[in-house]
PDB file of C-alpha atoms in Angstrom:
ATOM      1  CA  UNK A   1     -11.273 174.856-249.350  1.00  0.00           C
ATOM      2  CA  UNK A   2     -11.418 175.172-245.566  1.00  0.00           C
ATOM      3  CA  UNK A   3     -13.239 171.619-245.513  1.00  0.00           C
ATOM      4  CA  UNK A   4     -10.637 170.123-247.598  1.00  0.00           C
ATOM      5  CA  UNK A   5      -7.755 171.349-245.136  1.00  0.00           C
ATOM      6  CA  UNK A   6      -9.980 169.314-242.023  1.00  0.00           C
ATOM      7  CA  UNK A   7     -10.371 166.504-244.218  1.00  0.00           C
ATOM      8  CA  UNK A   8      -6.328 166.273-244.745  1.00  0.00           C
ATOM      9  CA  UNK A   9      -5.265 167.139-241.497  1.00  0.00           C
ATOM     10  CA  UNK A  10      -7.870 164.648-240.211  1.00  0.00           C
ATOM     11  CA  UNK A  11      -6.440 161.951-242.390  1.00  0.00           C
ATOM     12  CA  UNK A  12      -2.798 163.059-241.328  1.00  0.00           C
ATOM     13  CA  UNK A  13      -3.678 162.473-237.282  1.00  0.00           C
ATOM     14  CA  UNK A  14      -5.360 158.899-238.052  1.00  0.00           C
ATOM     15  CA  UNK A  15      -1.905 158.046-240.247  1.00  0.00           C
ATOM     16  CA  UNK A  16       0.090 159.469-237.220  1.00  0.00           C
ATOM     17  CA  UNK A  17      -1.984 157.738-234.720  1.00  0.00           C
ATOM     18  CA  UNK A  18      -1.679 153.934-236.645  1.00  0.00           C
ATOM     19  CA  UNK A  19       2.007 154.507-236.591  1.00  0.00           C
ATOM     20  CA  UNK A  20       2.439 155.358-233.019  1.00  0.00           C
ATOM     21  CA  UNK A  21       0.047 151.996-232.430  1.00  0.00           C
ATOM     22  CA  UNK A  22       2.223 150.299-234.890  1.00  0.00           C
ATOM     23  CA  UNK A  23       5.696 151.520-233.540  1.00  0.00           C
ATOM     24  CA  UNK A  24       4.245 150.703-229.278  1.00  0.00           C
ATOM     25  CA  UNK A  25       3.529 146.939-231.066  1.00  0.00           C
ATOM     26  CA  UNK A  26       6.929 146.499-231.974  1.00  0.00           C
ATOM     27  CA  UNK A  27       8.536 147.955-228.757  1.00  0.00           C
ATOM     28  CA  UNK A  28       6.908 145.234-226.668  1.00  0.00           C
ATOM     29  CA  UNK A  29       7.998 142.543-228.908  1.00  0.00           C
ATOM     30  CA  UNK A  30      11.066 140.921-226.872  1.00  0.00           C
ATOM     31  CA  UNK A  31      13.688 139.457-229.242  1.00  0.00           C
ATOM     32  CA  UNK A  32      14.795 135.712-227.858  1.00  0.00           C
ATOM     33  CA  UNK A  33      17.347 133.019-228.921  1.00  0.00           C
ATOM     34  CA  UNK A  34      15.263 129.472-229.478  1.00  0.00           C
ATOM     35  CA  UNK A  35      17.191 126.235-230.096  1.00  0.00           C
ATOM     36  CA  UNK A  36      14.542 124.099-231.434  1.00  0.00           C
ATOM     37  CA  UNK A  37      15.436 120.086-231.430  1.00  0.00           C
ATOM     38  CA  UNK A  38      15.465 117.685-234.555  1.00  0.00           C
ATOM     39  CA  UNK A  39      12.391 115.529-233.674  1.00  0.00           C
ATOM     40  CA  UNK A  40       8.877 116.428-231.992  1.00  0.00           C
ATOM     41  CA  UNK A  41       7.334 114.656-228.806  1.00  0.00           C
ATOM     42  CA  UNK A  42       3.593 113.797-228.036  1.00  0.00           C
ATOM     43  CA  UNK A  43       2.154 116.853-225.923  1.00  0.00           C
ATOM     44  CA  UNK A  44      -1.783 117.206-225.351  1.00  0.00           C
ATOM     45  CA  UNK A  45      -2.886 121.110-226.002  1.00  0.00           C
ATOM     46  CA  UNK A  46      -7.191 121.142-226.756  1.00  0.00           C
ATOM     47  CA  UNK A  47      -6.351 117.566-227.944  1.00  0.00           C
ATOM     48  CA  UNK A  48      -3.446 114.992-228.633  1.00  0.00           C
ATOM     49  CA  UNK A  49      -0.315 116.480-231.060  1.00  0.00           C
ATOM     50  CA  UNK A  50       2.795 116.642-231.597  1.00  0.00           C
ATOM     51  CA  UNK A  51       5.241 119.510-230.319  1.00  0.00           C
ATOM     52  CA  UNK A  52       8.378 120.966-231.098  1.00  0.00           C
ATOM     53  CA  UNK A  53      11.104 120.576-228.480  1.00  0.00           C
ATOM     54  CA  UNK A  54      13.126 124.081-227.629  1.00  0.00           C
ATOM     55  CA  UNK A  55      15.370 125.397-225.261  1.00  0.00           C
ATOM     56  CA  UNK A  56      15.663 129.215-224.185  1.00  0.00           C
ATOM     57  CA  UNK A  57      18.532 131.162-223.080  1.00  0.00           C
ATOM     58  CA  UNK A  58      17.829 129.359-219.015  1.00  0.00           C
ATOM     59  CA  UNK A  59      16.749 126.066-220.358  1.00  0.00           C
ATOM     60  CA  UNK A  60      18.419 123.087-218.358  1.00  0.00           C
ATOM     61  CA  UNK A  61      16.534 120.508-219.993  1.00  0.00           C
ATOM     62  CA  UNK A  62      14.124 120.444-223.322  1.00  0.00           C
ATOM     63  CA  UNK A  63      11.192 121.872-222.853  1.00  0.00           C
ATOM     64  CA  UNK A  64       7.715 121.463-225.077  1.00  0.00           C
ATOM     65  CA  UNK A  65       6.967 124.817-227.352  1.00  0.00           C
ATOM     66  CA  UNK A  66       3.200 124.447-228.057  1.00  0.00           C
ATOM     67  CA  UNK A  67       2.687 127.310-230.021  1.00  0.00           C
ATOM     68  CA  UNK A  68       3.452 128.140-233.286  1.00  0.00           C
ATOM     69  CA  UNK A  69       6.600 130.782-234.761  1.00  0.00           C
ATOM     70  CA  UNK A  70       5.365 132.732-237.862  1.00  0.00           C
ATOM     71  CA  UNK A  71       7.779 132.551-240.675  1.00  0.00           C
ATOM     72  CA  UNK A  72       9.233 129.241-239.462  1.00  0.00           C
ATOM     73  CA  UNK A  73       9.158 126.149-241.452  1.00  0.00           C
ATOM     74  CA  UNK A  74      10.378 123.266-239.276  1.00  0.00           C
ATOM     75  CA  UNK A  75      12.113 120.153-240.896  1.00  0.00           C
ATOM     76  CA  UNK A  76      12.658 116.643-238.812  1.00  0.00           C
ATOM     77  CA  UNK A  77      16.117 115.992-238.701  1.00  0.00           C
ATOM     78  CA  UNK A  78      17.694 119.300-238.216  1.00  0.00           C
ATOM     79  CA  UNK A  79      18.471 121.421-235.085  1.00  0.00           C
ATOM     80  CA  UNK A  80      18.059 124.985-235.462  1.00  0.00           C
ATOM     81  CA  UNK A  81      18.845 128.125-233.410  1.00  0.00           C
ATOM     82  CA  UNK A  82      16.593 130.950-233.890  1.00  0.00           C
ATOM     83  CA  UNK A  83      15.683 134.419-233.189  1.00  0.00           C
ATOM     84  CA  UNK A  84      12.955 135.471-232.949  1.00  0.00           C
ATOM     85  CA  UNK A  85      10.417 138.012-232.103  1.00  0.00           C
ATOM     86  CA  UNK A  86       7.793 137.432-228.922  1.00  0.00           C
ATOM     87  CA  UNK A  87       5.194 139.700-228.204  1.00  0.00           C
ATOM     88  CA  UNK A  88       2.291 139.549-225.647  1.00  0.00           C
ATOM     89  CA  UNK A  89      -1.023 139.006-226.966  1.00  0.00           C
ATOM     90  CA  UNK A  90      -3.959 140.679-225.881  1.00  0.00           C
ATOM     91  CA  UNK A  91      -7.285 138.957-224.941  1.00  0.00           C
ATOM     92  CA  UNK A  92      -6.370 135.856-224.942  1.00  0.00           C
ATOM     93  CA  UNK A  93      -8.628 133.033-225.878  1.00  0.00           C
ATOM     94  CA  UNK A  94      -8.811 129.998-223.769  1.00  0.00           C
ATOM     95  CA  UNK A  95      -6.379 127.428-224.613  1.00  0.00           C
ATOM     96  CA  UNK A  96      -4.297 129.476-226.200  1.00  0.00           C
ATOM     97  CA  UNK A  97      -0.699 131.106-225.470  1.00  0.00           C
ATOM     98  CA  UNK A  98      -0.269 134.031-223.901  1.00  0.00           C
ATOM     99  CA  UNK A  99       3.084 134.999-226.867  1.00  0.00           C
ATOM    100  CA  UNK A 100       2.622 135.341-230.809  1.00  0.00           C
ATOM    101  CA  UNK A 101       6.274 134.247-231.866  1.00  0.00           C
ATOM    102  CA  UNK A 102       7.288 135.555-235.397  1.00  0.00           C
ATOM    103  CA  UNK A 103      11.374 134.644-236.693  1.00  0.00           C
ATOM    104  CA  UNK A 104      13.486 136.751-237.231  1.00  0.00           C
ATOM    105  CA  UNK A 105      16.181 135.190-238.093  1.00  0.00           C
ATOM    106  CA  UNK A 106      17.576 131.396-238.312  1.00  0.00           C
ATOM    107  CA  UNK A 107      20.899 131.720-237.342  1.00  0.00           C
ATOM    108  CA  UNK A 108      22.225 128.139-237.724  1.00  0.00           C
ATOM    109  CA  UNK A 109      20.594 125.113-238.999  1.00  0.00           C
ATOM    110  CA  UNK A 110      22.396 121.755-238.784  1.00  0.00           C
ATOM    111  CA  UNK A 111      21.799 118.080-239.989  1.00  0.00           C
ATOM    112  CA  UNK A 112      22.223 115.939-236.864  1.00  0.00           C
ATOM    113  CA  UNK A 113      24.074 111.964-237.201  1.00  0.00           C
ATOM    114  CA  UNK A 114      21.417 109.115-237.175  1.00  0.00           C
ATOM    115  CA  UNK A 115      22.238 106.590-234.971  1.00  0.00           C
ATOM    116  CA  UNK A 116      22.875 103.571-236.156  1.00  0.00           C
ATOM    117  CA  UNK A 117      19.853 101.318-236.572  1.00  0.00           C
ATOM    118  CA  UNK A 118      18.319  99.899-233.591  1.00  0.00           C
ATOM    119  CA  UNK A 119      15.789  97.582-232.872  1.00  0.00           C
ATOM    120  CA  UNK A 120      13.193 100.111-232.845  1.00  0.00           C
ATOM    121  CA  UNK A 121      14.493 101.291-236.207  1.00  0.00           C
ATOM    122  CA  UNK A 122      13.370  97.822-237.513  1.00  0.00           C
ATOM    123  CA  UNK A 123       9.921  98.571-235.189  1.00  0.00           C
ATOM    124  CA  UNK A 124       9.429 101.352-237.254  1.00  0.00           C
ATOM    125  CA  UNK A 125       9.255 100.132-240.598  1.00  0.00           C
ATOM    126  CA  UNK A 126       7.630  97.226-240.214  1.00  0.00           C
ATOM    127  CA  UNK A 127       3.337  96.109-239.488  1.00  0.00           C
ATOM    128  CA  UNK A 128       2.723  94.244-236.202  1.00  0.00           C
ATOM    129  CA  UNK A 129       0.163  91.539-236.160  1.00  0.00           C
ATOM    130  CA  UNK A 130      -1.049  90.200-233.392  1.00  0.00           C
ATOM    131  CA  UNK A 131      -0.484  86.435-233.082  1.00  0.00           C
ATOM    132  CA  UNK A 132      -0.370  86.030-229.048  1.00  0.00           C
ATOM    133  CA  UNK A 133      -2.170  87.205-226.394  1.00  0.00           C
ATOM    134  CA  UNK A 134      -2.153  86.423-222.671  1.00  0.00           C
ATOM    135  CA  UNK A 135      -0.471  83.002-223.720  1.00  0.00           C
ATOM    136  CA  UNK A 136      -3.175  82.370-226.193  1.00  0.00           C
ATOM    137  CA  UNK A 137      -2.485  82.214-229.791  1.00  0.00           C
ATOM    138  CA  UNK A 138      -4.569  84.533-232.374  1.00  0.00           C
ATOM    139  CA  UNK A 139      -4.688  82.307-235.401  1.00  0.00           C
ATOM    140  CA  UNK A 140      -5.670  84.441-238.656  1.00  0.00           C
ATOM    141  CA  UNK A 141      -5.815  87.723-236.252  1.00  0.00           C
ATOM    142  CA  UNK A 142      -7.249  90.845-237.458  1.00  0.00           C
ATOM    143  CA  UNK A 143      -5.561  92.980-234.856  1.00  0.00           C
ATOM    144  CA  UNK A 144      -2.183  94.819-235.395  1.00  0.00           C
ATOM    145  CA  UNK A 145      -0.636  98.010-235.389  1.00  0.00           C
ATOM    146  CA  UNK A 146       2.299 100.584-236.611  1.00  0.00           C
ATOM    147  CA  UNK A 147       4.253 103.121-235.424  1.00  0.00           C
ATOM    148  CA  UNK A 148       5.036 106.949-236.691  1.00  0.00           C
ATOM    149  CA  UNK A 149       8.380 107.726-234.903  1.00  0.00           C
ATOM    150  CA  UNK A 150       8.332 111.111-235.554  1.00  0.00           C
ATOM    151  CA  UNK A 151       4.620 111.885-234.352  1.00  0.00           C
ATOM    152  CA  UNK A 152       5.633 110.120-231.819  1.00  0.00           C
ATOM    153  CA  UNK A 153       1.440 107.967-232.659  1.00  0.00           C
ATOM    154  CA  UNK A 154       0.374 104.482-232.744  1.00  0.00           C
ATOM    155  CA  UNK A 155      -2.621 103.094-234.767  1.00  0.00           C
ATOM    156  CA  UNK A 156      -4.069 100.215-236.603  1.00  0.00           C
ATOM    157  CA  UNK A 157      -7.164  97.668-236.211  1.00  0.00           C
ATOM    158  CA  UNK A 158      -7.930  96.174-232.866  1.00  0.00           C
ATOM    159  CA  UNK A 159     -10.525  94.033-234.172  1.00  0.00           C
ATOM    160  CA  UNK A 160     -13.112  95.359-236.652  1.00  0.00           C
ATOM    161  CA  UNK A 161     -12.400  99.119-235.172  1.00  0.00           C
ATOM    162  CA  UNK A 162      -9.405 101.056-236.177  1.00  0.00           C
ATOM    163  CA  UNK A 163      -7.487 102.450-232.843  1.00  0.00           C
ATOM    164  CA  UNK A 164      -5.153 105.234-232.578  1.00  0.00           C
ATOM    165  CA  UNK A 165      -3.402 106.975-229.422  1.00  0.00           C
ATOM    166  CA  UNK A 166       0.129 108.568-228.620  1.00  0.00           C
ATOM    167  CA  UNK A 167       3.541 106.517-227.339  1.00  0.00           C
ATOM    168  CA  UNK A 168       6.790 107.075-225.649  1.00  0.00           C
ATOM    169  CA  UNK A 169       9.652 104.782-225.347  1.00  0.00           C
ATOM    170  CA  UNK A 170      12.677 104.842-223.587  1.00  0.00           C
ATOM    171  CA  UNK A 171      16.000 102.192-223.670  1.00  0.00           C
ATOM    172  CA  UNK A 172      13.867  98.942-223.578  1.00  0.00           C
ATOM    173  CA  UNK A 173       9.531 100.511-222.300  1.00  0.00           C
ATOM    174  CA  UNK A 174       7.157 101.028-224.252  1.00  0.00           C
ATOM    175  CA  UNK A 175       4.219 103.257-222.601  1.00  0.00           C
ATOM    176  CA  UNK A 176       1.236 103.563-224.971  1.00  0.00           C
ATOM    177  CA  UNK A 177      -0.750 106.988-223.959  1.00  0.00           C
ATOM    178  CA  UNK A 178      -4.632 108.593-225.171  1.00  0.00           C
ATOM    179  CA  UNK A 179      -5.771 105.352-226.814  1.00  0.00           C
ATOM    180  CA  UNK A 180      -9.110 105.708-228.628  1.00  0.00           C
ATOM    181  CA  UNK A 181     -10.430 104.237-231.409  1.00  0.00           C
ATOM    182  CA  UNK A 182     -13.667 104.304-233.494  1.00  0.00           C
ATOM    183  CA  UNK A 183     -16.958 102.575-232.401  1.00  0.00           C
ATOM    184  CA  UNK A 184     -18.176 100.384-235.290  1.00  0.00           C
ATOM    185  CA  UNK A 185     -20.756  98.160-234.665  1.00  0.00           C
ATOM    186  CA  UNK A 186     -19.114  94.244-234.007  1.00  0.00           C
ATOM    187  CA  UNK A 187     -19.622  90.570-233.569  1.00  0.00           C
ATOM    188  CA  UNK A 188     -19.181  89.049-230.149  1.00  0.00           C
ATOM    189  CA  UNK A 189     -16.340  87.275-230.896  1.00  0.00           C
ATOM    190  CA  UNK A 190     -14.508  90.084-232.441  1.00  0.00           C
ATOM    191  CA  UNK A 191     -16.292  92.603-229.528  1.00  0.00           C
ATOM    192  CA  UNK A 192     -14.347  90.244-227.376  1.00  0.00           C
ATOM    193  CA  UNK A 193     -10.976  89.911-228.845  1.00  0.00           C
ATOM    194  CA  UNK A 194     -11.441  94.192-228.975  1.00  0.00           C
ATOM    195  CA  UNK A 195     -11.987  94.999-225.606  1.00  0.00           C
ATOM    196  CA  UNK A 196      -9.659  92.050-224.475  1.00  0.00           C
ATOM    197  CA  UNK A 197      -6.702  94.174-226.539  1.00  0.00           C
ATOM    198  CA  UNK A 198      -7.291  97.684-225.734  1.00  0.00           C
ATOM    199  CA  UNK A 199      -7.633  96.842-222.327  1.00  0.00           C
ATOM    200  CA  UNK A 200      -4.366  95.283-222.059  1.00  0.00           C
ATOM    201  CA  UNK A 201      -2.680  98.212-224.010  1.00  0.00           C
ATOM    202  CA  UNK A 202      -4.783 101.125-222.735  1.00  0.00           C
ATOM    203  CA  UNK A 203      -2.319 103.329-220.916  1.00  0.00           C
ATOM    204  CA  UNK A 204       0.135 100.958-220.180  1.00  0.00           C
ATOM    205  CA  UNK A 205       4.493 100.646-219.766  1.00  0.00           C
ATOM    206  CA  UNK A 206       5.681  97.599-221.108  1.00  0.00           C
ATOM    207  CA  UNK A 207       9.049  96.187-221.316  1.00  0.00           C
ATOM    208  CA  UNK A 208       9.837  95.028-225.155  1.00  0.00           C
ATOM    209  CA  UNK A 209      12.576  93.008-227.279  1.00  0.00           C
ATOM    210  CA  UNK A 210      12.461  91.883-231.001  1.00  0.00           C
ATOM    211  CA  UNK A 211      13.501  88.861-231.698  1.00  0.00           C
ATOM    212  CA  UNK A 212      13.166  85.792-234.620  1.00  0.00           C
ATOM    213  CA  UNK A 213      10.987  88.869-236.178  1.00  0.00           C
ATOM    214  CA  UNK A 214       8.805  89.115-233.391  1.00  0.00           C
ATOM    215  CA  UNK A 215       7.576  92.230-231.338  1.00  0.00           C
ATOM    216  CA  UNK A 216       6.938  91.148-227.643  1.00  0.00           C
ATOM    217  CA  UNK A 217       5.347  92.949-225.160  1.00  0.00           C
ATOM    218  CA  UNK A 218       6.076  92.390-221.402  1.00  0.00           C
ATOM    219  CA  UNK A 219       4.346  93.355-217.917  1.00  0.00           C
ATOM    220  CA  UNK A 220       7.127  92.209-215.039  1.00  0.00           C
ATOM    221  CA  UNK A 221       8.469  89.058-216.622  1.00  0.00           C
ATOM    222  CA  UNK A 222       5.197  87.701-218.204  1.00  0.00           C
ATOM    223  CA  UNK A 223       5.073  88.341-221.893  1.00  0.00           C
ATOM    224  CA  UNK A 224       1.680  89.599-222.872  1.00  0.00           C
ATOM    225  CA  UNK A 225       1.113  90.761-226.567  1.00  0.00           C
ATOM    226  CA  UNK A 226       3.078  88.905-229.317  1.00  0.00           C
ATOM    227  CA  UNK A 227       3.491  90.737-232.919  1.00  0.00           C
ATOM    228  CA  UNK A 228       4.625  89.110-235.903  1.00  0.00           C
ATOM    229  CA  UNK A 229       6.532  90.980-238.455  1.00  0.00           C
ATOM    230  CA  UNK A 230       4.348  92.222-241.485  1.00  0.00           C
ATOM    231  CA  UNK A 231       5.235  94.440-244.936  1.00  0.00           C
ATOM    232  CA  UNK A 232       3.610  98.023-244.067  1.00  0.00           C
ATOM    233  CA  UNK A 233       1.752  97.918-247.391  1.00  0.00           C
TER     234      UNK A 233
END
């Protein structure tokens, strides 16, 4: 009898003690407004991604959010405003933020007006092959490339190699970030044509126009890399 009244009040101090832990967890978690924007941009964390775009209560400007909210399923196309619950992790692993963020609400989402198509719209749906480069035309050219606009990523074949990396683009640049690519075995004349085009887009702002179905690259007022309008499949 006397062991069985230990063994319950021992029970009732651990059940007391997980709630006090429990209710000390939720007291630290700060509850904060997020407006979270309708596409994602390129942001490097352990390795290239894509991020959400937010802005706190003191945000000027978007900022980059590279973690991830519990609870929250994020749609392309919509801008939200949140709230939600951030609470300070202990032992943090390397690489990794310092908040768990877990919503608590969504307390307005809204569809936000496409512009009207653009040249890049027409970018975006289209395969680029290369048929110029340097002035020299690529007859029968393995080499071309798409774009994802809402990854905000670039890929394709630069020879016998597929090669992938990150982009940004403002009004009328084109800045190609992270290229890489695999590392396939090749003949020397498409080991040349390879390392003659990743070189020239490795890392590099362009200035670009479409025209007569054409994609053209520019460095200063010398056109560089000439793309001819494909179907994506």
């Amino acid at each position: 009898m006397k062991r069985n009244m230990i063994k319950s009040i021992a029970v009732k101090l651990v059940l007391t003690l997980v709630l006090i832990i429990g209710i000390n967890m939720i007291s630290k978690a700060d509850e904060i407004r997020l407006v979270v924007k309708e596409d994602l941009a390129s942001c490097t964390g352990v390795a290239p991604m894509t991020c959400m775009q937010v802005k706190y209560k003191t945000s000027k400007n978007w900022e980059l959010f590279y973690s991830q909210i519990s609870g929250f399923k994020y749609k392309p196309g919509y801008r939200y405003v949140l709230l939600v619950n951030r609470t300070k992790r202990t032992n943090v692993p390397a690489d990794a933020s310092a908040y768990e963020y877990k919503l608590k609400r969504v307390v307005k989402k809204v569809r936000m007006k496409q512009n009207t198509t653009t040249a890049w719209d027409f970018v975006l749906k289209h395969k680029w092959k290369l048929i110029q480069m340097n002035g020299v035309t690529q007859s029968e050219s393995p080499v071309y490339m798409t774009f994802d606009g809402e990854k905000k990523r670039v890929g394709g074949k630069s020879g016998c190699n597929s090669f992938f990396g990150g982009f940004k683009k403002s009004d009328d640049t084109l800045t190609f970030n992270q290229m890489a690519g695999t590392m396939m075995a090749c003949g020397p004349e498409l080991n040349k044509l390879e390392h003659e085009f990743l070189t020239l887009i490795g890392d590099k702002t362009f200035r670009y126009d479409v025209a007569d179905q054409t994609l053209n690259l520019y460095q200063g007022n010398k056109l560089v890399l000439m793309f001819g309008m494909a179907p994506l499949k």
